[in-house]
mmCIF file of C-alpha atoms and ligand atoms in Angstrom:
data_model
loop_
_atom_site.group_PDB
_atom_site.id
_atom_site.type_symbol
_atom_site.label_atom_id
_atom_site.label_comp_id
_atom_site.label_asym_id
_atom_site.label_seq_id
_atom_site.Cartn_x
_atom_site.Cartn_y
_atom_site.Cartn_z
ATOM 1 C CA MET A 1 143.171 105.236 -12.189
ATOM 2 C CA ALA A 2 142.885 105.682 -8.528
ATOM 3 C CA VAL A 3 139.786 108.224 -8.210
ATOM 4 C CA TYR A 4 139.597 109.875 -4.570
ATOM 5 C CA SER A 5 136.539 111.751 -3.392
ATOM 6 C CA PHE A 6 136.572 114.996 -1.230
ATOM 7 C CA ALA A 7 132.972 115.544 -1.285
ATOM 8 C CA SER A 8 131.273 117.450 1.889
ATOM 9 C CA GLY A 9 128.967 114.984 2.270
ATOM 10 C CA PRO A 10 128.342 111.632 1.622
ATOM 11 C CA SER A 11 132.151 111.034 2.364
ATOM 12 C CA ALA A 12 134.184 108.675 0.910
ATOM 13 C CA LEU A 13 134.319 105.237 3.321
ATOM 14 C CA PRO A 14 136.989 103.027 3.703
ATOM 15 C CA ARG A 15 137.690 100.668 1.349
ATOM 16 C CA GLU A 16 137.344 97.821 3.834
ATOM 17 C CA VAL A 17 133.944 99.084 5.045
ATOM 18 C CA VAL A 18 132.269 99.268 1.609
ATOM 19 C CA ALA A 19 133.885 95.408 0.494
ATOM 20 C CA GLU A 20 132.043 94.229 4.175
ATOM 21 C CA LEU A 21 128.574 96.131 3.260
ATOM 22 C CA ALA A 22 128.895 94.600 -0.127
ATOM 23 C CA SER A 23 128.570 91.512 1.428
ATOM 24 C CA ASP A 24 125.835 91.825 3.613
ATOM 25 C CA VAL A 25 123.916 93.467 0.960
ATOM 26 C CA GLY A 26 124.321 90.246 -0.892
ATOM 27 C CA ASN A 27 123.687 87.239 2.613
ATOM 28 C CA TYR A 28 123.462 89.041 5.649
ATOM 29 C CA GLY A 29 125.593 86.840 8.379
ATOM 30 C CA GLY A 30 124.520 84.067 6.716
ATOM 31 C CA SER A 31 121.280 84.609 6.709
ATOM 32 C CA GLU A 32 120.952 83.914 2.797
ATOM 33 C CA LEU A 33 119.362 87.452 3.185
ATOM 34 C CA SER A 34 120.076 90.686 2.025
ATOM 35 C CA ALA A 35 120.549 93.091 5.019
ATOM 36 C CA LEU A 36 118.253 95.665 2.738
ATOM 37 C CA GLU A 37 115.727 92.221 3.809
ATOM 38 C CA LEU A 38 115.940 92.667 7.803
ATOM 39 C CA PRO A 39 112.601 93.438 9.496
ATOM 40 C CA PHE A 40 113.256 96.607 11.923
ATOM 41 C CA SER A 41 110.881 95.285 14.577
ATOM 42 C CA GLU A 42 112.750 91.241 14.626
ATOM 43 C CA GLY A 43 116.077 90.074 16.673
ATOM 44 C CA VAL A 44 118.565 90.412 13.948
ATOM 45 C CA PHE A 45 117.891 94.393 13.215
ATOM 46 C CA SER A 46 117.398 94.596 17.305
ATOM 47 C CA ASP A 47 121.283 93.532 17.831
ATOM 48 C CA ILE A 48 122.595 95.801 14.672
ATOM 49 C CA LEU A 49 120.974 98.838 16.470
ATOM 50 C CA ALA A 50 122.018 97.688 19.740
ATOM 51 C CA GLU A 51 125.475 96.801 19.080
ATOM 52 C CA THR A 52 125.642 100.395 17.362
ATOM 53 C CA GLU A 53 124.656 102.436 20.443
ATOM 54 C CA CYS A 54 127.137 100.466 22.446
ATOM 55 C CA ASP A 55 129.795 101.037 20.009
ATOM 56 C CA LEU A 56 128.865 104.752 19.970
ATOM 57 C CA ARG A 57 128.319 105.078 23.811
ATOM 58 C CA ALA A 58 132.232 103.285 24.288
ATOM 59 C CA LEU A 59 133.626 105.143 21.779
ATOM 60 C CA LEU A 60 132.301 108.077 22.455
ATOM 61 C CA GLY A 61 132.143 107.925 26.588
ATOM 62 C CA VAL A 62 128.505 109.049 26.107
ATOM 63 C CA PRO A 63 127.439 108.934 30.127
ATOM 64 C CA PRO A 64 124.552 106.368 31.096
ATOM 65 C CA ASN A 65 122.030 108.992 31.899
ATOM 66 C CA TYR A 66 122.334 110.452 28.092
ATOM 67 C CA ARG A 67 119.919 108.714 25.516
ATOM 68 C CA VAL A 68 121.136 108.010 21.718
ATOM 69 C CA LEU A 69 118.256 108.336 19.221
ATOM 70 C CA PHE A 70 118.164 106.731 15.600
ATOM 71 C CA LEU A 71 116.401 109.410 13.319
ATOM 72 C CA GLN A 72 115.799 110.150 10.061
ATOM 73 C CA GLY A 73 115.470 113.896 7.995
ATOM 74 C CA GLY A 74 119.347 114.963 8.798
ATOM 75 C CA ALA A 75 120.448 117.635 10.797
ATOM 76 C CA SER A 76 118.161 119.627 8.858
ATOM 77 C CA ALA A 77 115.298 118.272 9.994
ATOM 78 C CA GLN A 78 116.786 119.281 13.515
ATOM 79 C CA PHE A 79 117.218 122.564 12.817
ATOM 80 C CA ALA A 80 113.142 122.622 13.314
ATOM 81 C CA LEU A 81 113.059 119.726 15.929
ATOM 82 C CA LEU A 82 115.095 121.483 18.488
ATOM 83 C CA PRO A 83 112.809 123.967 19.723
ATOM 84 C CA MET A 84 109.813 121.735 19.312
ATOM 85 C CA ASN A 85 111.435 119.388 21.615
ATOM 86 C CA LEU A 86 113.225 121.608 23.829
ATOM 87 C CA LEU A 87 111.748 125.396 24.447
ATOM 88 C CA GLY A 88 109.040 124.741 27.355
ATOM 89 C CA ARG A 89 106.678 127.085 27.323
ATOM 90 C CA GLY A 90 107.700 131.071 27.186
ATOM 91 C CA ARG A 91 110.969 130.702 26.829
ATOM 92 C CA HIS A 92 113.845 131.683 23.922
ATOM 93 C CA CYS A 93 116.560 129.973 22.582
ATOM 94 C CA GLU A 94 120.226 131.497 21.904
ATOM 95 C CA TYR A 95 122.203 130.917 18.767
ATOM 96 C CA VAL A 96 125.331 131.314 17.681
ATOM 97 C CA LEU A 97 126.013 131.908 14.184
ATOM 98 C CA GLY A 98 129.379 130.868 13.003
ATOM 99 C CA GLY A 99 128.967 130.185 9.498
ATOM 100 C CA HIS A 100 126.257 128.879 6.778
ATOM 101 C CA TRP A 101 124.915 125.873 8.841
ATOM 102 C CA SER A 102 124.257 127.898 11.895
ATOM 103 C CA ARG A 103 122.330 130.757 10.292
ATOM 104 C CA ARG A 104 120.488 128.049 8.409
ATOM 105 C CA ALA A 105 119.661 126.311 11.968
ATOM 106 C CA ALA A 106 118.665 129.609 13.922
ATOM 107 C CA ALA A 107 116.436 130.105 10.691
ATOM 108 C CA GLU A 108 114.571 127.244 11.059
ATOM 109 C CA ALA A 109 114.224 127.381 14.620
ATOM 110 C CA SER A 110 113.070 131.166 14.338
ATOM 111 C CA ARG A 111 109.855 129.795 12.668
ATOM 112 C CA ALA A 112 108.834 128.001 15.680
ATOM 113 C CA ALA A 113 110.723 129.772 18.426
ATOM 114 C CA ASP A 114 111.842 133.211 19.872
ATOM 115 C CA VAL A 115 115.986 133.092 18.368
ATOM 116 C CA TRP A 116 118.198 135.310 20.077
ATOM 117 C CA VAL A 117 121.098 135.763 18.430
ATOM 118 C CA ILE A 118 124.028 135.668 20.837
ATOM 119 C CA ALA A 119 127.363 136.103 19.108
ATOM 120 C CA SER A 120 128.384 136.345 15.227
ATOM 121 C CA GLY A 121 131.801 135.602 13.110
ATOM 122 C CA ASP A 122 132.636 137.496 10.095
ATOM 123 C CA GLY A 123 133.295 134.322 7.367
ATOM 124 C CA ARG A 124 136.929 134.012 8.533
ATOM 125 C CA SER A 125 136.910 133.929 12.188
ATOM 126 C CA LEU A 126 134.323 132.160 15.060
ATOM 127 C CA PRO A 127 133.354 134.224 17.443
ATOM 128 C CA ASP A 128 135.177 133.486 20.913
ATOM 129 C CA PRO A 129 132.952 131.358 23.738
ATOM 130 C CA LYS A 130 134.233 134.311 25.883
ATOM 131 C CA SER A 131 131.808 136.727 24.063
ATOM 132 C CA TRP A 132 128.721 135.014 23.831
ATOM 133 C CA ARG A 133 126.082 136.972 25.080
ATOM 134 C CA ARG A 134 124.516 134.210 27.313
ATOM 135 C CA SER A 135 121.648 134.614 29.386
ATOM 136 C CA SER A 136 120.942 132.221 32.666
ATOM 137 C CA ASP A 137 117.266 132.033 31.542
ATOM 138 C CA ALA A 138 117.164 130.433 27.746
ATOM 139 C CA ALA A 139 115.698 126.938 26.942
ATOM 140 C CA TYR A 140 119.182 126.307 25.488
ATOM 141 C CA CYS A 141 122.226 127.894 23.229
ATOM 142 C CA HIS A 142 123.254 126.311 19.757
ATOM 143 C CA TYR A 143 126.056 126.622 18.223
ATOM 144 C CA THR A 144 127.831 124.357 14.766
ATOM 145 C CA THR A 145 131.184 122.558 15.929
ATOM 146 C CA ASN A 146 132.619 122.686 12.598
ATOM 147 C CA GLU A 147 131.006 125.176 9.686
ATOM 148 C CA THR A 148 131.160 123.101 6.864
ATOM 149 C CA ALA A 149 130.811 125.432 3.946
ATOM 150 C CA ASP A 150 132.991 128.243 5.395
ATOM 151 C CA GLY A 151 135.951 126.069 6.510
ATOM 152 C CA LEU A 152 135.839 126.921 10.999
ATOM 153 C CA GLN A 153 135.689 125.071 13.189
ATOM 154 C CA PHE A 154 135.672 125.611 16.796
ATOM 155 C CA HIS A 155 138.585 124.623 19.156
ATOM 156 C CA THR A 156 137.538 125.139 22.466
ATOM 157 C CA LEU A 157 134.378 124.217 24.227
ATOM 158 C CA PRO A 158 132.154 127.660 25.824
ATOM 159 C CA ASP A 159 132.877 127.574 29.553
ATOM 160 C CA PRO A 160 130.379 125.404 32.037
ATOM 161 C CA PHE A 161 127.369 127.387 32.492
ATOM 162 C CA ASP A 162 123.766 126.855 33.486
ATOM 163 C CA VAL A 163 121.651 126.535 30.039
ATOM 164 C CA PRO A 164 121.640 123.045 28.401
ATOM 165 C CA LEU A 165 124.877 123.800 25.266
ATOM 166 C CA VAL A 166 123.443 122.137 22.181
ATOM 167 C CA SER A 167 125.519 121.362 19.453
ATOM 168 C CA ASP A 168 125.050 120.090 15.469
ATOM 169 C CA MET A 169 127.957 117.929 15.165
ATOM 170 C CA THR A 170 127.163 117.097 12.018
ATOM 171 C CA ALA A 171 131.152 117.464 10.276
ATOM 172 C CA ASP A 172 133.312 116.769 13.306
ATOM 173 C CA LEU A 173 131.630 113.897 15.719
ATOM 174 C CA LEU A 174 133.884 111.324 16.206
ATOM 175 C CA THR A 175 137.097 112.817 14.641
ATOM 176 C CA ARG A 176 138.109 114.461 18.166
ATOM 177 C CA GLY A 177 137.950 113.453 21.619
ATOM 178 C CA LEU A 178 134.606 115.263 22.874
ATOM 179 C CA SER A 179 133.142 115.653 26.837
ATOM 180 C CA VAL A 180 129.337 114.630 26.091
ATOM 181 C CA GLU A 181 128.983 115.396 29.633
ATOM 182 C CA ARG A 182 129.469 118.977 28.898
ATOM 183 C CA PHE A 183 126.565 119.160 26.439
ATOM 184 C CA GLY A 184 122.665 119.068 26.413
ATOM 185 C CA LEU A 185 121.953 117.464 23.152
ATOM 186 C CA ILE A 186 124.225 116.616 20.047
ATOM 187 C CA TYR A 187 123.203 115.781 17.010
ATOM 188 C CA ALA A 188 125.165 114.953 13.599
ATOM 189 C CA SER A 189 123.977 113.720 10.137
ATOM 190 C CA ALA A 190 125.681 110.272 9.405
ATOM 191 C CA GLN A 191 126.892 111.028 5.673
ATOM 192 C CA LYS A 192 130.161 113.373 6.506
ATOM 193 C CA ASN A 193 132.138 110.765 9.717
ATOM 194 C CA LEU A 194 129.398 107.747 10.209
ATOM 195 C CA GLY A 195 128.726 106.428 7.077
ATOM 196 C CA ALA A 196 125.766 106.822 4.415
ATOM 197 C CA ALA A 197 122.774 109.430 4.077
ATOM 198 C CA GLY A 198 119.975 108.432 5.855
ATOM 199 C CA LEU A 199 120.815 108.154 9.667
ATOM 200 C CA THR A 200 120.929 111.358 12.281
ATOM 201 C CA LEU A 201 121.878 110.679 15.229
ATOM 202 C CA VAL A 202 120.353 112.452 18.383
ATOM 203 C CA ILE A 203 121.950 112.300 21.769
ATOM 204 C CA VAL A 204 119.911 114.154 24.605
ATOM 205 C CA ARG A 205 120.746 114.135 28.269
ATOM 206 C CA GLU A 206 117.402 112.445 30.032
ATOM 207 C CA ASP A 207 116.786 115.550 31.831
ATOM 208 C CA LEU A 208 116.012 117.494 28.839
ATOM 209 C CA LEU A 209 113.133 114.917 27.867
ATOM 210 C CA GLY A 210 109.819 115.442 28.086
ATOM 211 C CA ARG A 211 109.233 119.098 27.088
ATOM 212 C CA ALA A 212 108.000 118.504 23.550
ATOM 213 C CA ARG A 213 105.447 120.533 22.053
ATOM 214 C CA ARG A 214 101.975 118.648 22.357
ATOM 215 C CA ASP A 215 101.446 118.957 18.346
ATOM 216 C CA THR A 216 105.117 117.098 17.775
ATOM 217 C CA PRO A 217 104.874 114.697 15.357
ATOM 218 C CA ALA A 218 105.440 111.070 17.208
ATOM 219 C CA PRO A 219 108.256 110.233 14.928
ATOM 220 C CA PHE A 220 110.091 113.434 15.660
ATOM 221 C CA ASP A 221 109.369 113.878 19.520
ATOM 222 C CA TYR A 222 112.445 112.765 21.049
ATOM 223 C CA THR A 223 110.975 111.401 24.115
ATOM 224 C CA ARG A 224 108.686 108.861 22.763
ATOM 225 C CA GLN A 225 111.290 107.877 20.903
ATOM 226 C CA ALA A 226 113.475 107.111 23.654
ATOM 227 C CA GLU A 227 110.348 105.049 24.942
ATOM 228 C CA ALA A 228 110.462 103.178 21.750
ATOM 229 C CA ALA A 229 114.014 102.700 21.585
ATOM 230 C CA SER A 230 114.005 104.402 18.460
ATOM 231 C CA LYS A 231 111.227 102.221 16.710
ATOM 232 C CA ILE A 232 108.292 104.544 16.602
ATOM 233 C CA ASN A 233 108.005 103.732 12.930
ATOM 234 C CA THR A 234 110.868 101.921 10.486
ATOM 235 C CA PRO A 235 114.448 103.495 11.275
ATOM 236 C CA PRO A 236 116.880 103.846 8.473
ATOM 237 C CA THR A 237 118.204 100.063 9.008
ATOM 238 C CA PHE A 238 120.640 99.987 6.234
ATOM 239 C CA SER A 239 122.153 103.433 7.327
ATOM 240 C CA VAL A 240 122.193 101.654 10.661
ATOM 241 C CA LEU A 241 124.461 99.209 9.449
ATOM 242 C CA ILE A 242 126.356 101.034 7.607
ATOM 243 C CA ALA A 243 126.861 103.012 10.745
ATOM 244 C CA HIS A 244 127.534 99.735 12.454
ATOM 245 C CA ARG A 245 130.306 98.639 10.225
ATOM 246 C CA MET A 246 132.114 101.974 10.578
ATOM 247 C CA LEU A 247 131.890 102.470 13.978
ATOM 248 C CA ARG A 248 133.812 99.064 14.396
ATOM 249 C CA TRP A 249 135.881 100.329 11.468
ATOM 250 C CA LEU A 250 137.022 103.254 14.064
ATOM 251 C CA GLN A 251 137.330 100.296 16.953
ATOM 252 C CA ASN A 252 139.644 98.142 14.941
ATOM 253 C CA ASN A 253 141.827 101.475 13.434
ATOM 254 C CA GLY A 254 142.384 103.411 17.062
ATOM 255 C CA GLY A 255 139.227 104.816 18.443
ATOM 256 C CA VAL A 256 138.786 108.477 18.370
ATOM 257 C CA VAL A 257 142.068 108.847 19.995
ATOM 258 C CA ALA A 258 143.506 107.529 16.499
ATOM 259 C CA ALA A 259 140.974 109.257 14.396
ATOM 260 C CA GLU A 260 142.118 112.506 15.691
ATOM 261 C CA ARG A 261 145.704 112.127 15.418
ATOM 262 C CA ARG A 262 144.880 111.138 11.720
ATOM 263 C CA SER A 263 142.581 113.834 11.151
ATOM 264 C CA LYS A 264 145.716 116.335 12.310
ATOM 265 C CA ALA A 265 148.006 114.340 10.003
ATOM 266 C CA LYS A 266 145.588 115.206 7.032
ATOM 267 C CA CYS A 267 144.801 118.475 7.121
ATOM 268 C CA GLU A 268 148.399 119.841 8.402
ATOM 269 C CA LYS A 269 149.704 118.071 5.293
ATOM 270 C CA LEU A 270 147.210 119.861 2.753
ATOM 271 C CA TYR A 271 147.417 123.922 5.189
ATOM 272 C CA GLU A 272 151.414 123.737 4.848
ATOM 273 C CA VAL A 273 151.392 122.940 0.401
ATOM 274 C CA ILE A 274 148.461 125.746 0.989
ATOM 275 C CA ASP A 275 150.749 127.681 3.325
ATOM 276 C CA ARG A 276 154.141 127.501 1.540
ATOM 277 C CA ASP A 277 153.613 130.753 -0.829
ATOM 278 C CA ASP A 278 150.865 132.406 -2.234
ATOM 279 C CA PHE A 279 149.408 130.219 -4.908
ATOM 280 C CA TYR A 280 146.733 129.163 -2.691
ATOM 281 C CA CYS A 281 145.636 131.248 -0.072
ATOM 282 C CA CYS A 282 143.315 129.956 2.508
ATOM 283 C CA PRO A 283 140.893 132.552 3.987
ATOM 284 C CA ALA A 284 140.303 130.633 6.914
ATOM 285 C CA SER A 285 141.849 132.991 10.205
ATOM 286 C CA LEU A 286 144.585 130.071 11.583
ATOM 287 C CA PRO A 287 143.061 129.559 14.987
ATOM 288 C CA HIS A 288 139.863 128.860 13.381
ATOM 289 C CA ARG A 289 141.201 126.579 10.393
ATOM 290 C CA SER A 290 138.894 123.180 10.449
ATOM 291 C CA ARG A 291 140.393 119.795 10.140
ATOM 292 C CA LEU A 292 137.459 118.745 8.035
ATOM 293 C CA ASN A 293 136.978 120.983 6.039
ATOM 294 C CA VAL A 294 140.000 122.188 4.082
ATOM 295 C CA CYS A 295 138.669 125.317 2.096
ATOM 296 C CA PHE A 296 141.342 127.397 -0.416
ATOM 297 C CA ARG A 297 141.224 129.955 -3.113
ATOM 298 C CA LEU A 298 143.187 130.169 -5.983
ATOM 299 C CA SER A 299 144.522 134.005 -7.441
ATOM 300 C CA SER A 300 141.327 134.006 -10.492
ATOM 301 C CA PRO A 301 137.897 132.190 -10.741
ATOM 302 C CA ARG A 302 139.768 131.208 -14.456
ATOM 303 C CA LEU A 303 142.809 129.286 -12.064
ATOM 304 C CA GLU A 304 140.363 127.373 -9.910
ATOM 305 C CA GLU A 305 138.388 126.147 -12.475
ATOM 306 C CA MET A 306 141.312 124.571 -14.020
ATOM 307 C CA PHE A 307 142.511 123.421 -11.000
ATOM 308 C CA LEU A 308 139.074 121.502 -10.499
ATOM 309 C CA ASP A 309 139.298 120.134 -14.074
ATOM 310 C CA GLU A 310 142.778 118.935 -14.052
ATOM 311 C CA ALA A 311 142.067 117.377 -10.622
ATOM 312 C CA LYS A 312 138.782 115.480 -11.858
ATOM 313 C CA ALA A 313 140.886 114.433 -14.526
ATOM 314 C CA ASN A 314 143.380 112.954 -12.234
ATOM 315 C CA GLY A 315 141.126 111.280 -10.356
ATOM 316 C CA PHE A 316 140.526 114.039 -7.662
ATOM 317 C CA VAL A 317 136.963 114.331 -7.452
ATOM 318 C CA HIS A 318 134.116 116.611 -5.452
ATOM 319 C CA LEU A 319 136.482 119.283 -4.406
ATOM 320 C CA ASN A 320 134.467 122.048 -5.574
ATOM 321 C CA GLY A 321 133.706 124.652 -2.379
ATOM 322 C CA HIS A 322 130.502 125.113 -1.216
ATOM 323 C CA ARG A 323 127.481 126.605 -3.981
ATOM 324 C CA ASP A 324 127.393 129.960 -1.881
ATOM 325 C CA VAL A 325 131.228 130.090 -1.248
ATOM 326 C CA GLY A 326 132.856 128.846 -3.848
ATOM 327 C CA GLY A 327 136.580 128.263 -4.244
ATOM 328 C CA ILE A 328 137.896 125.207 -3.521
ATOM 329 C CA ARG A 329 137.124 122.485 -0.484
ATOM 330 C CA ALA A 330 138.644 119.172 0.546
ATOM 331 C CA SER A 331 136.855 117.538 3.016
ATOM 332 C CA LEU A 332 139.018 115.315 5.230
ATOM 333 C CA TYR A 333 136.089 113.072 7.476
ATOM 334 C CA ASN A 334 137.029 109.809 9.105
ATOM 335 C CA GLY A 335 136.655 107.703 5.443
ATOM 336 C CA VAL A 336 139.453 109.930 3.495
ATOM 337 C CA SER A 337 142.627 107.949 3.804
ATOM 338 C CA GLU A 338 145.956 109.381 4.601
ATOM 339 C CA GLN A 339 146.946 107.682 1.018
ATOM 340 C CA ALA A 340 144.612 109.970 -0.386
ATOM 341 C CA VAL A 341 145.757 113.318 1.419
ATOM 342 C CA ASP A 342 149.596 112.696 0.184
ATOM 343 C CA ALA A 343 148.038 111.705 -3.653
ATOM 344 C CA LEU A 344 146.547 115.659 -3.437
ATOM 345 C CA VAL A 345 149.341 117.234 -1.869
ATOM 346 C CA ALA A 346 151.201 115.886 -5.009
ATOM 347 C CA PHE A 347 148.598 117.004 -7.727
ATOM 348 C CA MET A 348 148.616 120.416 -5.665
ATOM 349 C CA THR A 349 152.811 120.820 -5.743
ATOM 350 C CA ASN A 350 152.836 119.734 -9.319
ATOM 351 C CA PHE A 351 149.595 121.775 -10.786
ATOM 352 C CA LYS A 352 151.606 125.190 -8.551
ATOM 353 C CA LEU A 353 154.997 124.498 -10.753
ATOM 354 C CA ARG A 354 153.354 123.941 -13.891
ATOM 355 C CA ARG A 355 150.626 126.895 -13.321
ATOM 356 C CA GLY A 356 152.778 129.276 -11.198
HETATM 357 N N1 LIG B 401 124.924 121.074 9.349
HETATM 358 C C1 LIG B 401 126.265 120.974 8.758
HETATM 359 C C2 LIG B 401 127.362 120.922 9.837
HETATM 360 C C3 LIG B 401 126.616 120.471 7.707
HETATM 361 O O1 LIG B 401 127.594 120.319 7.388
HETATM 362 C C4 LIG B 401 125.336 119.812 6.982
HETATM 363 C C5 LIG B 401 125.558 119.367 6.187
HETATM 364 O O2 LIG B 401 126.377 119.571 4.716
HETATM 365 C C6 LIG B 401 123.934 120.023 7.681
HETATM 366 C C7 LIG B 401 123.978 120.524 9.196
HETATM 367 C C8 LIG B 401 122.940 119.215 7.060
HETATM 368 O O3 LIG B 401 122.376 118.146 7.154
HETATM 369 P P1 LIG B 401 121.447 117.078 5.869
HETATM 370 O O4 LIG B 401 121.415 117.327 4.895
HETATM 371 O O5 LIG B 401 122.170 115.829 6.688
HETATM 372 O O6 LIG B 401 120.544 117.660 6.431
#
């Protein structure tokens, strides 16, 4: 029986990428060494890192005045490191609370910074960027482009403003076209669209470097990591290689334009089944529905439990909603195939026929 993962992360990976990595673990590039054994300070890994950065820049169109950092600690570490690195003296930062993850980001930042909440969502929709109460003297303005737990996604960019825009794109980086130059800083954990856990990307405009608090630990200081080509300490070498393989896969499969087309096609198939009648119900408001995390409910907790049990028995795993939200969630990151979505659609249609 085929098993399809719809996990919210770490995500499914394309089978071709997994096969390549299995070979890399056995014998990397004919070196007779495992990819797990490559010293980070020597040529082979340096080449992998340089190629990964080059591919990422090409896929996203990262302008030359941005630095790409390969860090550890996940997006959650960035929640605390943003104010340490970007605040400067005596300034505040602004946060948009669209859902679970932006609330977590703001809570963590508020331990080190004066956080102003400039807009909030209601759990079903996101605050329109035009309604954000932005001020011109903030150090930065933070928002989360896709709220993984709530199944919500911003589909429009905020208008350009003087204050640097900082964004958590953990869930949707590389799933749609992006104007990097509209942002001061973008960060993302890799385990959703870019490979496996362990690697966190930070793409930062150069003029925002040099502002870190003096007590910022060196591995977490953007400026020092930029100066050291992300090698202040051992980078997550294998996670970087996984990102490298994943970026090549994206390139060979039509780049970000095709990734966006696939992402739209996958979620539309699921929303279509959900919207057909009231057996399934999606709490997210239509304009803010996420393409990456399709969240839905059934009429009772008992029926949801039956759905999850039967789905699992049929090979559809990790469909449970976020623990604070409940319900069902199908996450459709870059590595989730259209074939997996078609199979899930067939299962959902059949489940409704039997239990509706
Ligand atoms: N931000 C978003 C949007 C997420 O979905 C997640 C994890 O699911 C995180 C941040 C936290 O990432 P990590 O567990 O890598 O710290």
